[in-house]
CSV table of C-alpha atoms and ligand atoms in Angstrom, one decimal:
chain,number,residue,atom,x,y,z
A,1,MET,CA,0.0,0.0,0.0
A,2,HIS,CA,1.6,3.2,-1.1
A,3,LEU,CA,-0.6,6.2,0.0
A,4,ALA,CA,1.9,8.8,-1.1
A,5,ARG,CA,1.1,8.1,-4.8
A,6,PHE,CA,-2.3,9.9,-4.3
A,7,PRO,CA,-2.4,13.7,-4.6
A,8,ARG,CA,-2.8,15.2,-1.2
A,9,LEU,CA,-2.9,18.7,0.3
A,10,ARG,CA,-2.0,19.8,3.8
A,11,LEU,CA,-5.1,21.2,5.5
A,12,GLY,CA,-4.7,20.1,9.1
A,13,HIS,CA,-2.3,19.5,12.0
A,14,PHE,CA,-1.1,15.9,11.7
A,15,PRO,CA,-0.4,13.5,13.5
A,16,THR,CA,-3.3,14.3,15.9
A,17,PRO,CA,-2.4,13.4,19.5
A,18,LEU,CA,-3.2,9.9,20.9
A,19,GLU,CA,-3.7,10.5,24.7
A,20,PRO,CA,-4.9,8.5,27.7
A,21,LEU,CA,-8.2,9.4,29.3
A,22,GLU,CA,-7.0,8.7,32.8
A,23,ASN,CA,-10.0,10.2,34.6
A,24,LEU,CA,-12.6,8.5,32.5
A,25,SER,CA,-10.8,5.1,32.7
A,26,ARG,CA,-10.6,5.4,36.5
A,27,LEU,CA,-14.3,6.5,36.7
A,28,LEU,CA,-15.5,3.5,34.7
A,29,GLY,CA,-13.1,1.1,36.3
A,30,GLY,CA,-12.7,-1.1,33.2
A,31,PRO,CA,-10.2,-1.1,30.4
A,32,ALA,CA,-7.7,1.7,29.6
A,33,ILE,CA,-9.4,4.3,27.4
A,34,TRP,CA,-7.4,6.4,25.0
A,35,ILE,CA,-8.5,9.2,22.7
A,36,LYS,CA,-7.3,10.0,19.2
A,37,ARG,CA,-7.8,13.8,18.9
A,38,ASP,CA,-9.2,14.1,15.4
A,39,ASP,CA,-11.3,17.0,16.8
A,40,ALA,CA,-7.9,18.8,16.9
A,41,THR,CA,-7.1,18.8,13.2
A,42,GLY,CA,-7.2,22.6,13.4
A,43,LEU,CA,-9.3,23.4,10.3
A,44,ALA,CA,-11.9,25.9,11.5
A,45,THR,CA,-12.5,24.0,14.8
A,46,GLY,CA,-11.4,20.7,13.2
A,47,GLY,CA,-12.9,17.3,12.8
A,48,ASN,CA,-12.7,14.1,10.8
A,49,LYS,CA,-13.6,15.6,7.4
A,50,THR,CA,-10.2,17.4,7.3
A,51,ARG,CA,-8.4,14.1,6.6
A,52,LYS,CA,-10.8,13.3,3.7
A,53,LEU,CA,-10.6,16.8,2.3
A,54,GLU,CA,-6.8,16.6,2.0
A,55,PHE,CA,-7.3,13.9,-0.7
A,56,LEU,CA,-10.6,15.2,-2.1
A,57,LEU,CA,-9.5,18.8,-2.7
A,58,ALA,CA,-6.2,17.6,-4.1
A,59,ASP,CA,-8.2,15.7,-6.6
A,60,ALA,CA,-10.3,18.8,-7.3
A,61,LEU,CA,-7.2,20.8,-8.0
A,62,ALA,CA,-5.9,18.0,-10.3
A,63,GLN,CA,-9.1,18.3,-12.3
A,64,GLN,CA,-8.8,22.1,-12.3
A,65,ALA,CA,-12.0,22.7,-10.5
A,66,ASP,CA,-13.0,26.3,-10.0
A,67,VAL,CA,-16.0,25.8,-7.6
A,68,ILE,CA,-16.6,23.2,-4.9
A,69,ILE,CA,-20.1,21.9,-4.2
A,70,THR,CA,-21.2,19.7,-1.3
A,71,GLN,CA,-24.1,19.0,1.0
A,72,GLY,CA,-25.0,18.0,4.5
A,73,ALA,CA,-27.5,18.3,7.4
A,74,THR,CA,-28.1,21.8,8.8
A,75,GLN,CA,-25.5,21.4,11.5
A,76,SER,CA,-23.1,19.5,9.2
A,77,ASN,CA,-19.4,19.5,10.3
A,78,HIS,CA,-18.5,18.2,6.8
A,79,VAL,CA,-20.0,21.3,5.1
A,80,ARG,CA,-18.2,23.6,7.5
A,81,GLN,CA,-14.8,22.0,7.0
A,82,THR,CA,-15.3,21.8,3.2
A,83,ILE,CA,-16.0,25.6,3.1
A,84,ALA,CA,-12.9,26.2,5.2
A,85,ALA,CA,-10.8,24.1,3.0
A,86,ALA,CA,-12.1,25.7,-0.2
A,87,ALA,CA,-11.3,29.1,1.4
A,88,VAL,CA,-7.7,28.1,1.9
A,89,LEU,CA,-7.5,27.2,-1.8
A,90,GLY,CA,-9.3,30.4,-2.8
A,91,LEU,CA,-12.2,28.5,-4.4
A,92,PRO,CA,-15.9,29.4,-3.9
A,93,ALA,CA,-17.9,26.8,-2.0
A,94,LYS,CA,-21.6,26.3,-2.8
A,95,VAL,CA,-23.5,24.2,-0.3
A,96,PHE,CA,-26.9,22.6,0.1
A,97,LEU,CA,-28.3,22.0,3.6
A,98,GLU,CA,-30.9,19.4,4.4
A,99,GLN,CA,-33.4,20.2,7.2
A,100,ARG,CA,-32.9,16.7,8.6
A,101,VAL,CA,-33.6,17.7,12.2
A,102,SER,CA,-36.2,20.1,13.5
A,103,GLY,CA,-37.5,21.4,16.8
A,104,PHE,CA,-34.4,22.9,18.2
A,105,GLY,CA,-35.2,26.5,17.4
A,106,ASP,CA,-33.4,29.4,16.0
A,107,GLU,CA,-30.0,28.5,17.4
A,108,TYR,CA,-30.0,25.2,15.5
A,109,GLN,CA,-30.9,27.0,12.3
A,110,GLN,CA,-28.5,29.9,12.7
A,111,SER,CA,-25.7,29.2,15.2
A,112,GLY,CA,-23.0,26.5,15.6
A,113,ASN,CA,-21.8,25.2,12.2
A,114,VAL,CA,-24.3,27.4,10.2
A,115,LEU,CA,-22.7,30.6,11.7
A,116,LEU,CA,-19.3,29.2,10.8
A,117,ASP,CA,-20.4,28.3,7.3
A,118,LYS,CA,-21.3,31.9,6.7
A,119,LEU,CA,-18.2,33.4,8.4
A,120,LEU,CA,-16.0,31.2,6.3
A,121,GLY,CA,-17.6,32.6,3.2
A,122,GLY,CA,-19.7,29.6,2.1
A,123,GLU,CA,-22.8,30.2,0.0
A,124,ILE,CA,-25.8,28.3,1.3
A,125,VAL,CA,-27.5,27.8,-2.1
A,126,ALA,CA,-30.6,26.2,-0.6
A,127,HIS,CA,-31.9,24.7,2.7
A,128,LEU,CA,-34.0,21.8,1.6
A,129,PRO,CA,-36.7,19.7,3.3
A,130,PRO,CA,-35.8,16.3,4.9
A,131,GLY,CA,-35.7,13.3,2.5
A,132,THR,CA,-34.5,15.4,-0.5
A,133,ASP,CA,-32.3,13.5,-2.9
A,134,MET,CA,-29.3,15.7,-2.0
A,135,GLN,CA,-26.8,14.0,-4.4
A,136,GLN,CA,-29.3,14.6,-7.3
A,137,VAL,CA,-29.7,18.3,-6.3
A,138,MET,CA,-25.9,18.7,-6.4
A,139,GLU,CA,-25.6,17.0,-9.7
A,140,ASP,CA,-28.3,19.2,-11.3
A,141,TYR,CA,-26.7,22.3,-9.9
A,142,ALA,CA,-23.3,21.2,-11.2
A,143,ALA,CA,-24.8,20.7,-14.7
A,144,THR,CA,-26.2,24.3,-14.5
A,145,LEU,CA,-22.7,25.6,-13.6
A,146,ARG,CA,-21.1,23.6,-16.4
A,147,ALA,CA,-23.5,25.1,-18.9
A,148,GLN,CA,-22.2,28.5,-17.7
A,149,GLY,CA,-18.6,27.4,-18.4
A,150,LYS,CA,-17.6,26.5,-14.9
A,151,ASN,CA,-15.8,23.4,-13.8
A,152,PRO,CA,-17.5,22.3,-10.5
A,153,TYR,CA,-16.2,19.5,-8.2
A,154,VAL,CA,-19.0,17.7,-6.4
A,155,ILE,CA,-18.1,16.2,-3.0
A,156,PRO,CA,-20.7,13.7,-1.7
A,157,GLY,CA,-22.2,14.0,1.8
A,158,GLY,CA,-19.6,13.4,4.4
A,159,GLY,CA,-16.8,13.3,1.8
A,160,SER,CA,-17.4,9.5,1.8
A,161,ASN,CA,-16.2,8.0,-1.5
A,162,PRO,CA,-13.0,6.0,-2.0
A,163,ILE,CA,-10.8,9.2,-2.4
A,164,GLY,CA,-12.2,10.7,0.8
A,165,ALA,CA,-11.8,7.4,2.7
A,166,LEU,CA,-8.0,7.5,1.9
A,167,GLY,CA,-7.9,10.1,4.7
A,168,TYR,CA,-8.8,7.4,7.2
A,169,VAL,CA,-6.4,4.9,5.6
A,170,ALA,CA,-3.8,7.6,6.5
A,171,CYS,CA,-5.3,7.7,10.0
A,172,ALA,CA,-4.9,3.9,10.4
A,173,GLN,CA,-1.3,4.3,9.4
A,174,GLU,CA,-0.8,7.1,11.9
A,175,LEU,CA,-2.4,5.0,14.7
A,176,LEU,CA,-0.1,2.1,13.9
A,177,TYR,CA,3.0,4.4,14.0
A,178,GLN,CA,1.8,6.0,17.3
A,179,SER,CA,1.1,2.5,18.7
A,180,SER,CA,4.6,1.5,18.1
A,181,GLN,CA,6.2,4.7,19.2
A,182,GLN,CA,4.1,4.9,22.4
A,183,ARG,CA,4.5,1.2,23.1
A,184,LEU,CA,0.7,1.0,23.2
A,185,ARG,CA,-1.0,-2.3,22.1
A,186,ILE,CA,-4.3,-1.2,20.6
A,187,ASP,CA,-7.0,-3.8,21.2
A,188,HIS,CA,-10.1,-1.9,19.9
A,189,VAL,CA,-10.7,1.2,17.9
A,190,ILE,CA,-14.2,2.8,18.4
A,191,HIS,CA,-15.8,5.8,16.8
A,192,ALA,CA,-19.1,7.2,15.6
A,193,THR,CA,-20.1,6.2,12.0
A,194,GLY,CA,-22.4,8.1,9.7
A,195,SER,CA,-21.7,8.5,6.0
A,196,THR,CA,-19.2,5.6,6.4
A,197,GLY,CA,-15.9,7.1,5.1
A,198,THR,CA,-14.2,7.1,8.5
A,199,GLN,CA,-14.8,3.4,9.3
A,200,ALA,CA,-14.3,2.3,5.6
A,201,GLY,CA,-10.9,4.0,5.5
A,202,LEU,CA,-9.8,2.6,8.9
A,203,VAL,CA,-10.9,-0.9,7.9
A,204,ALA,CA,-9.2,-0.7,4.6
A,205,GLY,CA,-6.0,0.6,6.2
A,206,PHE,CA,-5.9,-2.0,9.0
A,207,THR,CA,-6.7,-4.9,6.8
A,208,ALA,CA,-4.3,-3.8,4.1
A,209,THR,CA,-1.5,-3.8,6.7
A,210,ASN,CA,-2.5,-7.1,8.3
A,211,SER,CA,-2.7,-5.4,11.7
A,212,HIS,CA,-6.0,-7.0,12.7
A,213,ILE,CA,-7.1,-4.2,15.0
A,214,PRO,CA,-10.9,-4.5,15.3
A,215,VAL,CA,-12.8,-1.3,14.5
A,216,LEU,CA,-16.3,-0.8,16.0
A,217,GLY,CA,-18.5,1.8,14.5
A,218,ILE,CA,-21.3,3.3,16.6
A,219,SER,CA,-24.0,4.2,14.2
A,220,VAL,CA,-25.7,7.6,14.5
A,221,ARG,CA,-28.3,6.9,11.9
A,222,ALA,CA,-28.7,3.7,10.0
A,223,PRO,CA,-29.6,0.3,11.4
A,224,LYS,CA,-26.8,-2.2,11.9
A,225,ALA,CA,-27.2,-4.4,8.9
A,226,ARG,CA,-27.5,-1.5,6.5
A,227,GLN,CA,-24.6,0.4,8.0
A,228,GLN,CA,-22.4,-2.7,7.9
A,229,GLU,CA,-23.3,-3.2,4.2
A,230,ASN,CA,-22.6,0.4,3.4
A,231,VAL,CA,-19.2,0.4,5.2
A,232,TRP,CA,-18.2,-2.9,3.6
A,233,GLN,CA,-19.0,-1.5,0.1
A,234,LEU,CA,-17.0,1.6,0.6
A,235,ALA,CA,-14.1,-0.2,2.4
A,236,SER,CA,-14.0,-2.7,-0.5
A,237,ARG,CA,-13.9,0.1,-3.1
A,238,THR,CA,-11.2,1.9,-1.1
A,239,ARG,CA,-9.1,-1.3,-1.0
A,240,ALA,CA,-9.6,-1.6,-4.8
A,241,LEU,CA,-8.4,2.0,-5.2
A,242,LEU,CA,-5.3,1.1,-3.1
A,243,GLY,CA,-4.7,-2.0,-5.1
A,244,VAL,CA,-5.1,-4.4,-2.2
A,245,PRO,CA,-5.8,-7.9,-3.5
A,246,GLY,CA,-8.5,-10.2,-2.3
A,247,GLU,CA,-12.0,-9.8,-0.9
A,248,LEU,CA,-12.6,-8.0,2.4
A,249,PRO,CA,-14.1,-10.4,4.9
A,250,ARG,CA,-17.6,-9.3,6.1
A,251,SER,CA,-16.4,-9.9,9.6
A,252,ALA,CA,-14.0,-7.0,9.4
A,253,VAL,CA,-16.9,-4.5,9.4
A,254,VAL,CA,-18.7,-4.3,12.8
A,255,VAL,CA,-21.4,-1.7,13.6
A,256,ASN,CA,-23.5,-1.3,16.7
A,257,SER,CA,-26.7,0.7,16.2
A,258,ASP,CA,-28.0,0.6,19.7
A,259,TYR,CA,-27.2,4.2,20.5
A,260,VAL,CA,-29.0,6.1,17.7
A,261,GLY,CA,-32.1,6.8,19.9
A,262,ASP,CA,-35.0,8.4,18.1
A,263,GLY,CA,-32.9,9.3,15.0
A,264,TYR,CA,-30.1,11.3,13.4
A,265,GLY,CA,-29.3,14.4,15.3
A,266,LEU,CA,-31.9,13.8,18.1
A,267,PRO,CA,-30.4,13.9,21.6
A,268,THR,CA,-30.5,10.9,23.9
A,269,PRO,CA,-29.9,10.8,27.7
A,270,ALA,CA,-26.8,8.6,27.2
A,271,MET,CA,-25.3,11.2,24.7
A,272,GLN,CA,-26.0,13.9,27.2
A,273,GLU,CA,-24.3,11.9,30.0
A,274,ALA,CA,-21.3,11.2,27.8
A,275,VAL,CA,-20.9,14.9,26.7
A,276,GLU,CA,-21.1,16.0,30.4
A,277,LEU,CA,-18.7,13.2,31.6
A,278,LEU,CA,-16.0,14.1,29.1
A,279,ALA,CA,-16.5,17.9,29.7
A,280,ARG,CA,-16.4,17.6,33.5
A,281,HIS,CA,-13.7,15.0,34.0
A,282,GLU,CA,-11.4,15.4,31.0
A,283,GLY,CA,-12.1,19.0,29.8
A,284,ILE,CA,-12.9,17.6,26.4
A,285,LEU,CA,-15.9,18.8,24.3
A,286,LEU,CA,-17.7,16.0,22.4
A,287,ASP,CA,-20.6,16.8,20.1
A,288,PRO,CA,-24.3,16.0,20.3
A,289,VAL,CA,-24.8,14.3,16.9
A,290,TYR,CA,-21.7,12.0,16.5
A,291,ALA,CA,-18.9,11.8,19.1
A,292,GLY,CA,-21.4,12.1,22.0
A,293,LYS,CA,-23.4,9.1,20.8
A,294,GLY,CA,-20.2,7.2,19.9
A,295,MET,CA,-18.8,7.8,23.4
A,296,ALA,CA,-22.2,6.9,24.9
A,297,GLY,CA,-21.8,3.5,23.2
A,298,LEU,CA,-18.3,3.0,24.4
A,299,ILE,CA,-19.3,3.9,28.0
A,300,ASP,CA,-22.3,1.5,27.9
A,301,LEU,CA,-20.3,-1.4,26.5
A,302,VAL,CA,-17.6,-0.9,29.1
A,303,ARG,CA,-20.2,-0.9,31.9
A,304,GLN,CA,-21.7,-4.1,30.3
A,305,GLY,CA,-18.3,-5.7,30.7
A,306,GLN,CA,-17.8,-6.2,26.9
A,307,PHE,CA,-14.1,-5.6,27.1
A,308,ARG,CA,-11.3,-7.2,29.1
A,309,PRO,CA,-9.8,-5.2,32.0
A,310,GLN,CA,-6.4,-5.4,30.4
A,311,ASP,CA,-7.7,-4.0,27.0
A,312,ASN,CA,-6.6,-0.7,25.5
A,313,LEU,CA,-9.5,1.0,23.8
A,314,VAL,CA,-8.9,3.9,21.4
A,315,PHE,CA,-11.8,6.2,20.9
A,316,ILE,CA,-11.5,8.4,17.8
A,317,HIS,CA,-12.9,11.9,18.6
A,318,THR,CA,-14.2,12.8,15.2
A,319,GLY,CA,-14.9,16.4,16.2
A,320,GLY,CA,-18.1,18.4,15.9
A,321,ALA,CA,-18.1,20.6,19.1
A,322,ALA,CA,-19.2,23.6,17.0
A,323,GLY,CA,-22.5,21.8,16.8
A,324,LEU,CA,-23.0,22.1,20.6
A,325,PHE,CA,-24.0,25.7,20.1
A,326,GLY,CA,-26.8,24.7,17.8
A,327,TYR,CA,-28.2,22.4,20.5
A,328,ARG,CA,-28.2,24.8,23.5
A,329,GLN,CA,-31.9,24.3,24.0
A,330,ALA,CA,-31.4,20.5,24.4
A,331,LEU,CA,-28.1,20.6,26.4
A,332,ALA,CA,-28.6,23.6,28.7
A,333,PRO,CA,-32.3,24.4,28.8
B,1,LIG,C1,-19.1,13.1,9.8
B,1,LIG,C2,-18.8,12.9,11.2
B,1,LIG,C3,-18.7,11.6,11.7
B,1,LIG,C4,-19.0,10.4,10.9
B,1,LIG,O1,-18.0,10.1,10.0
B,1,LIG,P1,-18.4,9.3,8.6
B,1,LIG,O2,-17.1,9.2,7.9
B,1,LIG,O3,-19.4,10.2,8.0
B,1,LIG,O4,-19.0,8.0,9.0
B,1,LIG,C5,-18.4,11.4,13.1
B,1,LIG,N1,-18.2,12.5,13.8
B,1,LIG,C6,-18.3,13.8,13.4
B,1,LIG,C7,-18.1,14.9,14.4
B,1,LIG,C8,-18.6,14.0,12.1
B,1,LIG,O5,-18.8,15.3,11.6
């Protein structure tokens, strides 16, 4: 596997730190819990999309794109990081937001990531009703721009295609390097999974290097079987892009969908507890939509005794704290 043959920009601070959560580990009294600080990538409050965008926007530049198009939910961290990355390159970013969550008032609609989208100079072309075929909307819009002589580059939701997933192949390599440098045997990697690029890249990276570190995705939206299928598909396509021979075993993709609650972006008591625990005992800000639910899953599985006391768990903090401000009504009513 030779990642350096793919065009890549430098958009964030890497490697991100891999640090022990001593207070949380002590509090839960189970395995040692470590955190991979992908919230600290540095791009306009950071997050996991920065890694994907290093490859996606390099591809956009290789294709001489002159405008970037993407989409996401109202409080999308992906949209915010994409606008920031486009700003670095001096490219206009045109984005479509989906009103996937409602009932959290004006702050949800205007603050958090939406405030940053505007501050970073993104153009919110339209805010569309839930269930809209967002990929189709982007493609239609791109066709309109092409007819005007533009050369748009369309990034799918979450930046989750094989090129974007290379960002998490790079993260898998980074974790293996840190594991060896820090003399840390990693027994489990756990993170929130949504549009699948993060888990697909990690699985592709770990299987391609024969490192056999199990990755557990805590779903924030789709049921287990569907999410596993989607991750497997993208991980397989990413391995193909990398030239990894052989079929990816289904068993390499494990998703737990027990912590979604009522749906995408809807708060749960366990998410709220996880956000407060990390804030008050580690000084770390999770987010309500992804990392909060991912950590809620990790905490619950530790309490259930699903891990051995001698295990080292690595939680990937995928970012998203900017979204906290959109959820003030739910988190601090
Ligand atoms: C997008 C996102 C995720 C999920 O990553 P995918 O690659 O979409 O599965 C997790 N956490 C945060 C904060 C995100 O913004």
